[in-house]
PDB file of C-alpha atoms in Angstrom:
ATOM      1  CA  MET D   8       9.228   8.986 -67.874  1.00 78.00           C
ATOM      2  CA  LEU D   9      11.833  11.547 -66.672  1.00 81.00           C
ATOM      3  CA  GLU D  10      10.982  15.142 -65.801  1.00 83.00           C
ATOM      4  CA  GLN D  11      13.740  17.652 -65.249  1.00 84.00           C
ATOM      5  CA  ASP D  12      13.610  20.025 -62.193  1.00 82.00           C
ATOM      6  CA  ASP D  13      16.825  22.062 -61.861  1.00 82.00           C
ATOM      7  CA  HIS D  14      19.477  19.469 -61.125  1.00 80.00           C
ATOM      8  CA  HIS D  15      17.063  16.694 -60.422  1.00 86.00           C
ATOM      9  CA  PHE D  16      15.254  14.295 -62.637  1.00 88.00           C
ATOM     10  CA  ARG D  17      12.157  12.778 -61.337  1.00 86.00           C
ATOM     11  CA  TYR D  18      11.121   9.414 -62.661  1.00 84.00           C
ATOM     12  CA  HIS D  19       8.011   7.313 -62.763  1.00 82.00           C
ATOM     13  CA  TYR D  20       7.129   4.279 -64.637  1.00 81.00           C
ATOM     14  CA  GLN D  21       4.225   2.031 -65.293  1.00 82.00           C
ATOM     15  CA  LEU D  22       4.478  -1.921 -65.190  1.00 83.00           C
ATOM     16  CA  GLY D  23       2.417  -3.806 -67.664  1.00 87.00           C
ATOM     17  CA  PHE D  24       2.835  -5.385 -71.039  1.00 86.00           C
ATOM     18  CA  TYR D  25       1.681  -5.367 -74.642  1.00 90.00           C
ATOM     19  CA  ASN D  26      -0.788  -8.056 -75.742  1.00 91.00           C
ATOM     20  CA  ALA D  27      -0.672  -9.853 -79.101  1.00 95.00           C
ATOM     21  CA  ASP D  28      -2.644  -6.984 -80.778  1.00 97.00           C
ATOM     22  CA  GLY D  29      -0.007  -4.444 -79.581  1.00 96.00           C
ATOM     23  CA  GLU D  30      -2.366  -2.930 -76.926  1.00 95.00           C
ATOM     24  CA  TRP D  31      -0.858  -1.821 -73.652  1.00 92.00           C
ATOM     25  CA  LEU D  32      -2.235  -3.676 -70.606  1.00 90.00           C
ATOM     26  CA  ASP D  33      -1.732  -2.081 -67.227  1.00 88.00           C
ATOM     27  CA  LYS D  34      -1.567  -5.398 -65.440  1.00 88.00           C
ATOM     28  CA  PRO D  35       0.828  -7.310 -63.261  1.00 88.00           C
ATOM     29  CA  ILE D  36       3.813  -8.824 -65.089  1.00 87.00           C
ATOM     30  CA  PRO D  37       3.334 -12.574 -65.723  1.00 86.00           C
ATOM     31  CA  LYS D  38       5.356 -14.584 -63.194  1.00 91.00           C
ATOM     32  CA  LYS D  39       7.492 -16.227 -65.880  1.00 92.00           C
ATOM     33  CA  HIS D  40       8.776 -12.804 -66.904  1.00 90.00           C
ATOM     34  CA  GLN D  41       9.124 -11.242 -63.553  1.00 90.00           C
ATOM     35  CA  VAL D  42      12.826 -11.915 -62.912  1.00 94.00           C
ATOM     36  CA  GLU D  43      13.889 -10.605 -66.372  1.00 94.00           C
ATOM     37  CA  VAL D  44      11.747  -7.437 -66.079  1.00 90.00           C
ATOM     38  CA  GLU D  45      13.167  -6.705 -62.546  1.00 90.00           C
ATOM     39  CA  ARG D  46      16.781  -7.341 -63.694  1.00 94.00           C
ATOM     40  CA  THR D  47      16.274  -4.991 -66.761  1.00 92.00           C
ATOM     41  CA  LEU D  48      14.631  -2.319 -64.650  1.00 87.00           C
ATOM     42  CA  ASN D  49      17.380  -2.373 -62.027  1.00 90.00           C
ATOM     43  CA  ARG D  50      20.078  -2.383 -64.743  1.00 93.00           C
ATOM     44  CA  PHE D  51      18.491   0.667 -66.392  1.00 89.00           C
ATOM     45  CA  TYR D  52      18.076   2.535 -63.039  1.00 87.00           C
ATOM     46  CA  LYS D  53      21.782   1.965 -62.266  1.00 92.00           C
ATOM     47  CA  LEU D  54      22.902   3.128 -65.707  1.00 93.00           C
ATOM     48  CA  ILE D  55      20.794   6.322 -65.729  1.00 90.00           C
ATOM     49  CA  SER D  56      21.735   7.035 -62.168  1.00 90.00           C
ATOM     50  CA  ASP D  57      25.483   6.811 -62.960  1.00 92.00           C
ATOM     51  CA  LYS D  58      25.062   9.017 -66.085  1.00 92.00           C
ATOM     52  CA  LEU D  59      23.191  11.707 -64.188  1.00 90.00           C
ATOM     53  CA  THR D  60      25.587  11.605 -61.321  1.00 91.00           C
ATOM     54  CA  ALA D  61      28.386  12.219 -63.792  1.00 93.00           C
ATOM     55  CA  LEU D  62      26.450  15.321 -64.910  1.00 90.00           C
ATOM     56  CA  GLU D  63      26.078  16.436 -61.280  1.00 91.00           C
ATOM     57  CA  CYS D  64      22.343  15.660 -61.388  1.00 90.00           C
ATOM     58  CA  GLN D  65      20.225  13.456 -59.205  1.00 88.00           C
ATOM     59  CA  LEU D  66      17.668  10.836 -60.025  1.00 86.00           C
ATOM     60  CA  VAL D  67      14.723  10.945 -57.692  1.00 84.00           C
ATOM     61  CA  PRO D  68      11.377   9.158 -57.667  1.00 82.00           C
ATOM     62  CA  ALA D  69       8.240  11.112 -58.365  1.00 80.00           C
ATOM     63  CA  GLU D  70       5.643  11.159 -55.597  1.00 76.00           C
ATOM     64  CA  GLN D  71       3.651   8.282 -56.920  1.00 72.00           C
ATOM     65  CA  VAL D  72       6.801   5.928 -57.063  1.00 68.00           C
ATOM     66  CA  THR D  73       8.325   4.119 -53.966  1.00 59.00           C
ATOM     67  CA  ASN D  74      11.977   4.034 -53.607  1.00 47.00           C
ATOM     68  CA  GLU D  75      11.890   0.296 -53.818  1.00 46.00           C
ATOM     69  CA  LEU D  76      12.313  -1.069 -57.407  1.00 47.00           C
ATOM     70  CA  SER D  77      10.143  -4.182 -57.378  1.00 52.00           C
ATOM     71  CA  VAL D  78       8.009  -6.077 -59.879  1.00 52.00           C
ATOM     72  CA  THR D  79       4.823  -7.717 -58.733  1.00 54.00           C
ATOM     73  CA  ALA D  80       3.969 -10.868 -60.464  1.00 49.00           C
ATOM     74  CA  ALA D  81       0.495 -11.810 -61.741  1.00 50.00           C
TER      75      ALA D  81
END
């Protein structure tokens, strides 16, 4: 989620996955998917950071997010 505050966009995200019934589970990512989720998250972070920089805006983590983009495996 992104929230705008002047020339800053604060982000936070929730890691988890959808089960077979389509219900969101707020659980650690299964180990077999950890590398791909982390790769996708880092790629998205770079793309959105570059776009916001071009607009003279900054991307900053919300208070509940650490600066480190890491995925914890189950």
